[in-house]
PDB file of C-alpha atoms in Angstrom:
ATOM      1  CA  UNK W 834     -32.647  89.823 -10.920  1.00 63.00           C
ATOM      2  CA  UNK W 835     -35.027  90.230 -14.318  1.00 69.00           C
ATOM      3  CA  UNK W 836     -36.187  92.420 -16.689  1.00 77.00           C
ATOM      4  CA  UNK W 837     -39.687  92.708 -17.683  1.00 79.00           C
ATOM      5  CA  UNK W 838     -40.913  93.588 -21.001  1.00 81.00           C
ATOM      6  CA  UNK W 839     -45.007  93.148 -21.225  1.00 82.00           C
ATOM      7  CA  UNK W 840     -44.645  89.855 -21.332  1.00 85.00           C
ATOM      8  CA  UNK W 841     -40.974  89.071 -22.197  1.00 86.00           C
ATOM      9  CA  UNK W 842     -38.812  88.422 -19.244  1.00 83.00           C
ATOM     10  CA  UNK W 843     -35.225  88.876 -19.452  1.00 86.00           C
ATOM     11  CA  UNK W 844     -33.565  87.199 -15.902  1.00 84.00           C
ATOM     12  CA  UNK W 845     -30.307  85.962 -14.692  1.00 83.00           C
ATOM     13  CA  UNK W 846     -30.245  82.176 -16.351  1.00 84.00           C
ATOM     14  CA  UNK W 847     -30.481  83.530 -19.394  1.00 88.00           C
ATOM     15  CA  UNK W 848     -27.596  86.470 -19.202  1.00 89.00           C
ATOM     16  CA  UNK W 849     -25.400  83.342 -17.373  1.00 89.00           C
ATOM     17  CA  UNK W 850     -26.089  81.272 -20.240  1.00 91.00           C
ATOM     18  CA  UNK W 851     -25.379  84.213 -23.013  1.00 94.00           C
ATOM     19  CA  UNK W 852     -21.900  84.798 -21.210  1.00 94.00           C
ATOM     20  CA  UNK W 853     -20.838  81.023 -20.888  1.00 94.00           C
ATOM     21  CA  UNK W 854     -21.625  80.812 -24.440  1.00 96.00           C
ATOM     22  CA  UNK W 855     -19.950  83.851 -25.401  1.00 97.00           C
ATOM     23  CA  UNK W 856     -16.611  82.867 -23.354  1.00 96.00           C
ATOM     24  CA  UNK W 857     -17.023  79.034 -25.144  1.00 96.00           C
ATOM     25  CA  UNK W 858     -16.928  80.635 -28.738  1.00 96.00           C
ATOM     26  CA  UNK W 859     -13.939  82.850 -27.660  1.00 97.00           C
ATOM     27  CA  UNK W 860     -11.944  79.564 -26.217  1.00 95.00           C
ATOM     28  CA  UNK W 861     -13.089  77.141 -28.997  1.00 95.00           C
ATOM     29  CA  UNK W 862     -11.849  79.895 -31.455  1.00 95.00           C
ATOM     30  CA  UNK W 863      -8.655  80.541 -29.626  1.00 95.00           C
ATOM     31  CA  UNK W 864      -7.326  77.008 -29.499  1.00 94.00           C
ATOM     32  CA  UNK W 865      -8.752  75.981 -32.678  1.00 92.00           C
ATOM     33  CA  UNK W 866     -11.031  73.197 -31.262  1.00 92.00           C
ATOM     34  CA  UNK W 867     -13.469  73.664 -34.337  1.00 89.00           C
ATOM     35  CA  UNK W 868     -17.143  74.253 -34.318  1.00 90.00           C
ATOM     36  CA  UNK W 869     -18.455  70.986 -33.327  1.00 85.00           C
ATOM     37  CA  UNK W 870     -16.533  71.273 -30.391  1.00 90.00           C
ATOM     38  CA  UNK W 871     -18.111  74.785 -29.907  1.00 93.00           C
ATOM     39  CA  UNK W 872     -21.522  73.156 -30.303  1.00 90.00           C
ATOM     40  CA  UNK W 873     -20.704  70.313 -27.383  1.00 86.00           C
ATOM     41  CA  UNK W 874     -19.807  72.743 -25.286  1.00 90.00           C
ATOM     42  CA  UNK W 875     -22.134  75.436 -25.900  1.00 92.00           C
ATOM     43  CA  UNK W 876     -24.619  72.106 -25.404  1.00 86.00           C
ATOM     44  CA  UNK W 877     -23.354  71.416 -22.357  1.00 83.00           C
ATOM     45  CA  UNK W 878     -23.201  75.240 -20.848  1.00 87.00           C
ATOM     46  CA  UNK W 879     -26.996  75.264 -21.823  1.00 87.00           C
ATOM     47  CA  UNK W 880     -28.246  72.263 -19.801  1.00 80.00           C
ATOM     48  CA  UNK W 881     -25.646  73.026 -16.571  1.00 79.00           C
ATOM     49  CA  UNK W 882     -26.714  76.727 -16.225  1.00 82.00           C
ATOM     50  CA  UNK W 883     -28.919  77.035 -13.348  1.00 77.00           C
ATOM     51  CA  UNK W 884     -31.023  79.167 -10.358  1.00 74.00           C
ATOM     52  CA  UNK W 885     -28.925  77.866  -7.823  1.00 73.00           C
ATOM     53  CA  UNK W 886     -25.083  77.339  -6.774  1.00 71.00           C
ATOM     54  CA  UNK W 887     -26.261  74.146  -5.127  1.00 75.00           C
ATOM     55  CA  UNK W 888     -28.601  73.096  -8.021  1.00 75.00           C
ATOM     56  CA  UNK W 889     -25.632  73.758 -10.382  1.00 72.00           C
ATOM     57  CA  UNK W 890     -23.203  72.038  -8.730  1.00 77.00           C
ATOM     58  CA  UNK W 891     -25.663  68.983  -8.730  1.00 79.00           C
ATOM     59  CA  UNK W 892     -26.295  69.237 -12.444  1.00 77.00           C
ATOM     60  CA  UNK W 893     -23.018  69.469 -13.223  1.00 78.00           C
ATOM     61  CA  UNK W 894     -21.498  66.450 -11.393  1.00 83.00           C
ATOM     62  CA  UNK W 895     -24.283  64.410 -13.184  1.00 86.00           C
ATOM     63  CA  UNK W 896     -23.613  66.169 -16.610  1.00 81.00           C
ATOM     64  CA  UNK W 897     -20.064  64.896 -16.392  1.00 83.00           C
ATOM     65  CA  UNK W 898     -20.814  61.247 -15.342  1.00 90.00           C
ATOM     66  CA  UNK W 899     -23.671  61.549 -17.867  1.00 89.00           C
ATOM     67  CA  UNK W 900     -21.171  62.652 -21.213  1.00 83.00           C
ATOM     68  CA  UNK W 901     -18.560  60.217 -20.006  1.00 87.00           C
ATOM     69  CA  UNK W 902     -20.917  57.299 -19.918  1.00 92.00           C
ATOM     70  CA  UNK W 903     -22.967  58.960 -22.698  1.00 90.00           C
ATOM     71  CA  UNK W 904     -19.213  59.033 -24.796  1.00 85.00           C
ATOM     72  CA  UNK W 905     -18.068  55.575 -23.525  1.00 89.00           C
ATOM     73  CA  UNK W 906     -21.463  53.851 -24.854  1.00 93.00           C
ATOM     74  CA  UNK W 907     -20.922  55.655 -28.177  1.00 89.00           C
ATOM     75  CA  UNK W 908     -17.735  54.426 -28.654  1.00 86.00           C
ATOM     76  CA  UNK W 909     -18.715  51.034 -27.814  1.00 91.00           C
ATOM     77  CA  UNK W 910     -22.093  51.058 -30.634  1.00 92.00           C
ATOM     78  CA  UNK W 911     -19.643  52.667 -33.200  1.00 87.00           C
ATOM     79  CA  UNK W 912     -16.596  49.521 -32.539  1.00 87.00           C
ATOM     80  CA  UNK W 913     -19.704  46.690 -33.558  1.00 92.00           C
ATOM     81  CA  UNK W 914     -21.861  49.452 -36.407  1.00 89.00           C
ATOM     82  CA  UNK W 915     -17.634  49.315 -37.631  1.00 86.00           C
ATOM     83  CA  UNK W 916     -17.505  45.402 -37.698  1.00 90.00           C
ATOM     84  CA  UNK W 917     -20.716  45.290 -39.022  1.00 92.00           C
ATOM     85  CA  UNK W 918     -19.552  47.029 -42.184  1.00 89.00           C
ATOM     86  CA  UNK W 919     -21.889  49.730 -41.724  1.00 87.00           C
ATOM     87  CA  UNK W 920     -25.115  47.729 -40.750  1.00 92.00           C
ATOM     88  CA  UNK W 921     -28.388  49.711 -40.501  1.00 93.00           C
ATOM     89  CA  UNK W 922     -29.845  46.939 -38.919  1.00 94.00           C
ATOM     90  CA  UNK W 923     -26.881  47.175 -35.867  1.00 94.00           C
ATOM     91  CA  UNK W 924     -28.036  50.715 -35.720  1.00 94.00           C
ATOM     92  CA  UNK W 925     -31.468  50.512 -35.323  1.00 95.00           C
ATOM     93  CA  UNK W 926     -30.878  47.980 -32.654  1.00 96.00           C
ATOM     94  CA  UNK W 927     -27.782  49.318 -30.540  1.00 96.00           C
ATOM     95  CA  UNK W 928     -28.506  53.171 -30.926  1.00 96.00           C
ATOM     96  CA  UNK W 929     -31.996  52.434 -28.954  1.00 97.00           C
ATOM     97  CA  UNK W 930     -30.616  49.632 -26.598  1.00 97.00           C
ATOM     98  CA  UNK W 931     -27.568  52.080 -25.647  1.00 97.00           C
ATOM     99  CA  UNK W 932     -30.474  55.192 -24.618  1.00 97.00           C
ATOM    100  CA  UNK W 933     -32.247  52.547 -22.558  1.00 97.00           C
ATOM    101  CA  UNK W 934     -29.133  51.655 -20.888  1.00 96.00           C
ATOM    102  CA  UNK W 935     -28.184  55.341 -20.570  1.00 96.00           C
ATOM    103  CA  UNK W 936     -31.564  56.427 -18.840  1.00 96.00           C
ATOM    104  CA  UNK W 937     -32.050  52.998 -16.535  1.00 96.00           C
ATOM    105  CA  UNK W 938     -28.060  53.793 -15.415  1.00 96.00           C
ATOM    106  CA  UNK W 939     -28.400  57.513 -14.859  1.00 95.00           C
ATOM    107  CA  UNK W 940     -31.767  56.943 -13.371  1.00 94.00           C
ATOM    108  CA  UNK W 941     -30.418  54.352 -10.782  1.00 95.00           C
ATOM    109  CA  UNK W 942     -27.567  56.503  -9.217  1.00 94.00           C
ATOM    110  CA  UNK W 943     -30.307  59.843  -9.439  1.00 92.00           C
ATOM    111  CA  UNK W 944     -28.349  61.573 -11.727  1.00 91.00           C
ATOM    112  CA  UNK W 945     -31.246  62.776 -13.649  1.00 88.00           C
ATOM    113  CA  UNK W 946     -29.949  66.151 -14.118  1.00 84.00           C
ATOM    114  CA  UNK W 947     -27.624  65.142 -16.916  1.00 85.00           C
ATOM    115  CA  UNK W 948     -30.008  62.674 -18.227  1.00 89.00           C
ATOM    116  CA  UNK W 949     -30.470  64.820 -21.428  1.00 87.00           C
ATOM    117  CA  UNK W 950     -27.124  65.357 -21.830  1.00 83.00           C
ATOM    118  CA  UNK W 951     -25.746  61.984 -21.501  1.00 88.00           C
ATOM    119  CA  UNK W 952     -28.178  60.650 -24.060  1.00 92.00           C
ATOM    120  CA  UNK W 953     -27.423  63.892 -26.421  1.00 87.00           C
ATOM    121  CA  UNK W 954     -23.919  62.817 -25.656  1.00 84.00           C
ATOM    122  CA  UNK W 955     -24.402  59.756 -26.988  1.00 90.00           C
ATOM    123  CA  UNK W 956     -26.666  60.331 -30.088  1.00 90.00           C
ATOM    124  CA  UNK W 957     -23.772  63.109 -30.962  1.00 84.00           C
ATOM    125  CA  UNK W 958     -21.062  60.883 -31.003  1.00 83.00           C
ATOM    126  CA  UNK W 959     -22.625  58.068 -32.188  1.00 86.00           C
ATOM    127  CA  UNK W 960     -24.065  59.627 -35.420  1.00 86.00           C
ATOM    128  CA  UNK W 961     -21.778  61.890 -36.462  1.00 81.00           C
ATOM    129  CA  UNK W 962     -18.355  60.064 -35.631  1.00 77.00           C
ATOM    130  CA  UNK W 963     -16.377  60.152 -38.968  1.00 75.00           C
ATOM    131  CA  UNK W 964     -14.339  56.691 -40.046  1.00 69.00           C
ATOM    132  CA  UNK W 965     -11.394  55.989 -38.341  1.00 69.00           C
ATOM    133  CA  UNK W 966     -11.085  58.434 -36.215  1.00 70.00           C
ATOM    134  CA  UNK W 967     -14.086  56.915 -33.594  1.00 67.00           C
ATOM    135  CA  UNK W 968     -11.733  56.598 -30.161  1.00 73.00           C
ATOM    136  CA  UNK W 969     -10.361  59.767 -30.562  1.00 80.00           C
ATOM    137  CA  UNK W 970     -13.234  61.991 -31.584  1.00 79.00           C
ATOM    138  CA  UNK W 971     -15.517  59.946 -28.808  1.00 76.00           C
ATOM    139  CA  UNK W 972     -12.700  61.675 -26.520  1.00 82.00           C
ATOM    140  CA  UNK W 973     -12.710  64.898 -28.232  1.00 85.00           C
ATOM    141  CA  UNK W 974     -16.174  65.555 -27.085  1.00 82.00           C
ATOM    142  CA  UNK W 975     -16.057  64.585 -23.835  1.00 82.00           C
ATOM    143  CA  UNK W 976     -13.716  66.708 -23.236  1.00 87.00           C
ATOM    144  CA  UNK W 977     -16.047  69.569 -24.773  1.00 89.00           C
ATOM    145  CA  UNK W 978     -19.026  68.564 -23.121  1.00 84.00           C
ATOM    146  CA  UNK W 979     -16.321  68.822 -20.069  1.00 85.00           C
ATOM    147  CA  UNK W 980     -15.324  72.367 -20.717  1.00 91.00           C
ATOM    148  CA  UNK W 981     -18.763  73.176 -21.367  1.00 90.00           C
ATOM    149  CA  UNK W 982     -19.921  72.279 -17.897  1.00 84.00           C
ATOM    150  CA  UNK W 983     -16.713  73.666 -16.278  1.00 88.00           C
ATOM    151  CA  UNK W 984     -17.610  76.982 -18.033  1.00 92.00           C
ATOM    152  CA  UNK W 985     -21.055  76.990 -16.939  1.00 86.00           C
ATOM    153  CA  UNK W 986     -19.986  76.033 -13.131  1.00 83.00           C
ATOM    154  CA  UNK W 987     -17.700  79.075 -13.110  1.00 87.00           C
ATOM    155  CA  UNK W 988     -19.914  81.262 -14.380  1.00 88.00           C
ATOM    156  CA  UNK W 989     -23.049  80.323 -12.440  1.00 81.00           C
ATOM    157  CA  UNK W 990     -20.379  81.019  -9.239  1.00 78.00           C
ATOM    158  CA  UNK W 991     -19.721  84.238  -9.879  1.00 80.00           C
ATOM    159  CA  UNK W 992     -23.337  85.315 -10.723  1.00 74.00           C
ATOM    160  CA  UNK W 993     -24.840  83.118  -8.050  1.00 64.00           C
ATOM    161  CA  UNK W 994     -25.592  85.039  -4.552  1.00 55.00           C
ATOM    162  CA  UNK W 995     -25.533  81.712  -2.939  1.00 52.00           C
ATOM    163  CA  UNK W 996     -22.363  80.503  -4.156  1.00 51.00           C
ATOM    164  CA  UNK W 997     -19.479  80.019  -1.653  1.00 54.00           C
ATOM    165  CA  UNK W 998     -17.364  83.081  -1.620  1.00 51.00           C
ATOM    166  CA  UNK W 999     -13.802  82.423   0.176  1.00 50.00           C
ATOM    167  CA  UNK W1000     -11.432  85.620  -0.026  1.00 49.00           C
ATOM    168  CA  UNK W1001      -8.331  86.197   2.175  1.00 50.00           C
ATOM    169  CA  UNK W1002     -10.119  88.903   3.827  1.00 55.00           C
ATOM    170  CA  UNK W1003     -12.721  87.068   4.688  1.00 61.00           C
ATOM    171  CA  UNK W1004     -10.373  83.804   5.486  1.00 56.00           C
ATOM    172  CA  UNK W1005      -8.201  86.253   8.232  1.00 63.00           C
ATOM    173  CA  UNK W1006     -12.071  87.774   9.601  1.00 69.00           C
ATOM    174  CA  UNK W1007     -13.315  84.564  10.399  1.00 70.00           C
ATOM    175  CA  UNK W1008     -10.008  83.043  12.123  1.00 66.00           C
ATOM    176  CA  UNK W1009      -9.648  86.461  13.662  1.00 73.00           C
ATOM    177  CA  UNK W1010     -13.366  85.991  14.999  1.00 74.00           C
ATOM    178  CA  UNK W1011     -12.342  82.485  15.556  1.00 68.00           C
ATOM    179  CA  UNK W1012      -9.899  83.333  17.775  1.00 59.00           C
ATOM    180  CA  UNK W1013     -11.529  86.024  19.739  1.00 57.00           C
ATOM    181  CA  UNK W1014     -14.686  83.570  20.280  1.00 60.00           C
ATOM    182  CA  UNK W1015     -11.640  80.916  21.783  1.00 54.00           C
ATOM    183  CA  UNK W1016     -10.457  83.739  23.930  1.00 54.00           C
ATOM    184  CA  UNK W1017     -13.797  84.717  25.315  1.00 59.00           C
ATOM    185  CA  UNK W1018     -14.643  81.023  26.308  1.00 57.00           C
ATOM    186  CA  UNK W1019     -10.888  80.732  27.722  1.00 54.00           C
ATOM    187  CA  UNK W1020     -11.198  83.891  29.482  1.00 58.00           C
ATOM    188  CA  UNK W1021     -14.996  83.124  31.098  1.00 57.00           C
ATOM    189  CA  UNK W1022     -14.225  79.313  32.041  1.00 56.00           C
ATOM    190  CA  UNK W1023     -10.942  80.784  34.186  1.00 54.00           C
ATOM    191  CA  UNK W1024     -13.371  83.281  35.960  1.00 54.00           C
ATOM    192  CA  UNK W1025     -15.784  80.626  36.264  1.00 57.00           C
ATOM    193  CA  UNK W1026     -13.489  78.891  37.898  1.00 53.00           C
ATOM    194  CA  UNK W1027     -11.836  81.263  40.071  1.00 54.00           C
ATOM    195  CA  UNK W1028     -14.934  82.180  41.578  1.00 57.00           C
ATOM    196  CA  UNK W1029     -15.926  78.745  42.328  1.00 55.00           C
ATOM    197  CA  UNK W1030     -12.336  78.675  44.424  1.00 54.00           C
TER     198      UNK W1030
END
């Protein structure tokens, strides 16, 4: 489903993505979780909304693996840029080093769907983590980027035509069909085998 305007296209990604946004702004202001952890999440939504059901699901399983290795790598540059006293020179060497490690990890189990986001992950935390506080905020926003990708999951399911749909009704129709099919074969092999008699 799109709208075309000349040459302006208006199609179902985009309304997906203006919606998970919408309903991250709404939580983030709700529980007080502050507007960096709006802008994680929001982050997050963006890069997991997809075409497909299946392709979502995909980007969001590597999305999560990517933000929690992503997170963990940040935490571990910010413990030595912290023993360093502050060392530009540890930065300029362990920020890099940690995005080559990021890409050759997520590249090696073909997770390349969250690629972006695990190294935006990373750069996020890394570089805006404030003193004291770098264990704690490095969880903080994995947990956004988390909610993020849960939101745009849920969303993407419910807009998706090829996402699974499982509703009692259609639970009770298909054991009911089920059923009848396991009759039918019952009911055939006994006259099949009557007839042989």
């Amino acid at each position: 489903m799109s709208f075309q305007f000349g040459r302006f296209r208006l199609g179902l990604r985009t309304i997906k993505t203006v919606i998970a946004i919408f309903i991250i702004l709404v939580f983030s202001h709700l529980f007080h979780r502050g507007q960096s952890a709006a802008m994680v999440a929001g982050i997050s939504a963006i890069i997991a909304v997809r075409d497909s059901y299946t392709a979502t699901i995909k980007a969001s399983k590597a999305r999560f693996i990517g933000s929690a290795l992503g997170g963990t790598l940040a935490t571990v540059y910010y413990f030595f840029y912290l023993l360093s006293h502050q060392n530009f020179a540890v930065q300029i060497i362990l920020i890099p080093l940690f995005v080559l490690v990021n890409i050759v990890i997520m590249d090696g189990f073909d997770l390349h769907p969250g690629l972006v986001g695990a190294n935006a992950t990373l750069l996020i935390i890394g570089l805006t983590i404030p003193e004291n506080a770098y264990v704690s905020y490095a969880i903080n926003r994995i947990f956004d980027t988390f909610f993020g990708v849960a939101v745009a999951t849920l969303v993407n399911s419910a807009f998706i035509h090829d996402a699974p749909k499982m509703t009692i009704k259609t639970i009770i129709r298909d054991k009911l069909n089920g059923s009848k099919q396991s009759n039918r074969t019952t009911r055939n092999s006994t006259a099949k085998k009557e007839n042989t008699k």
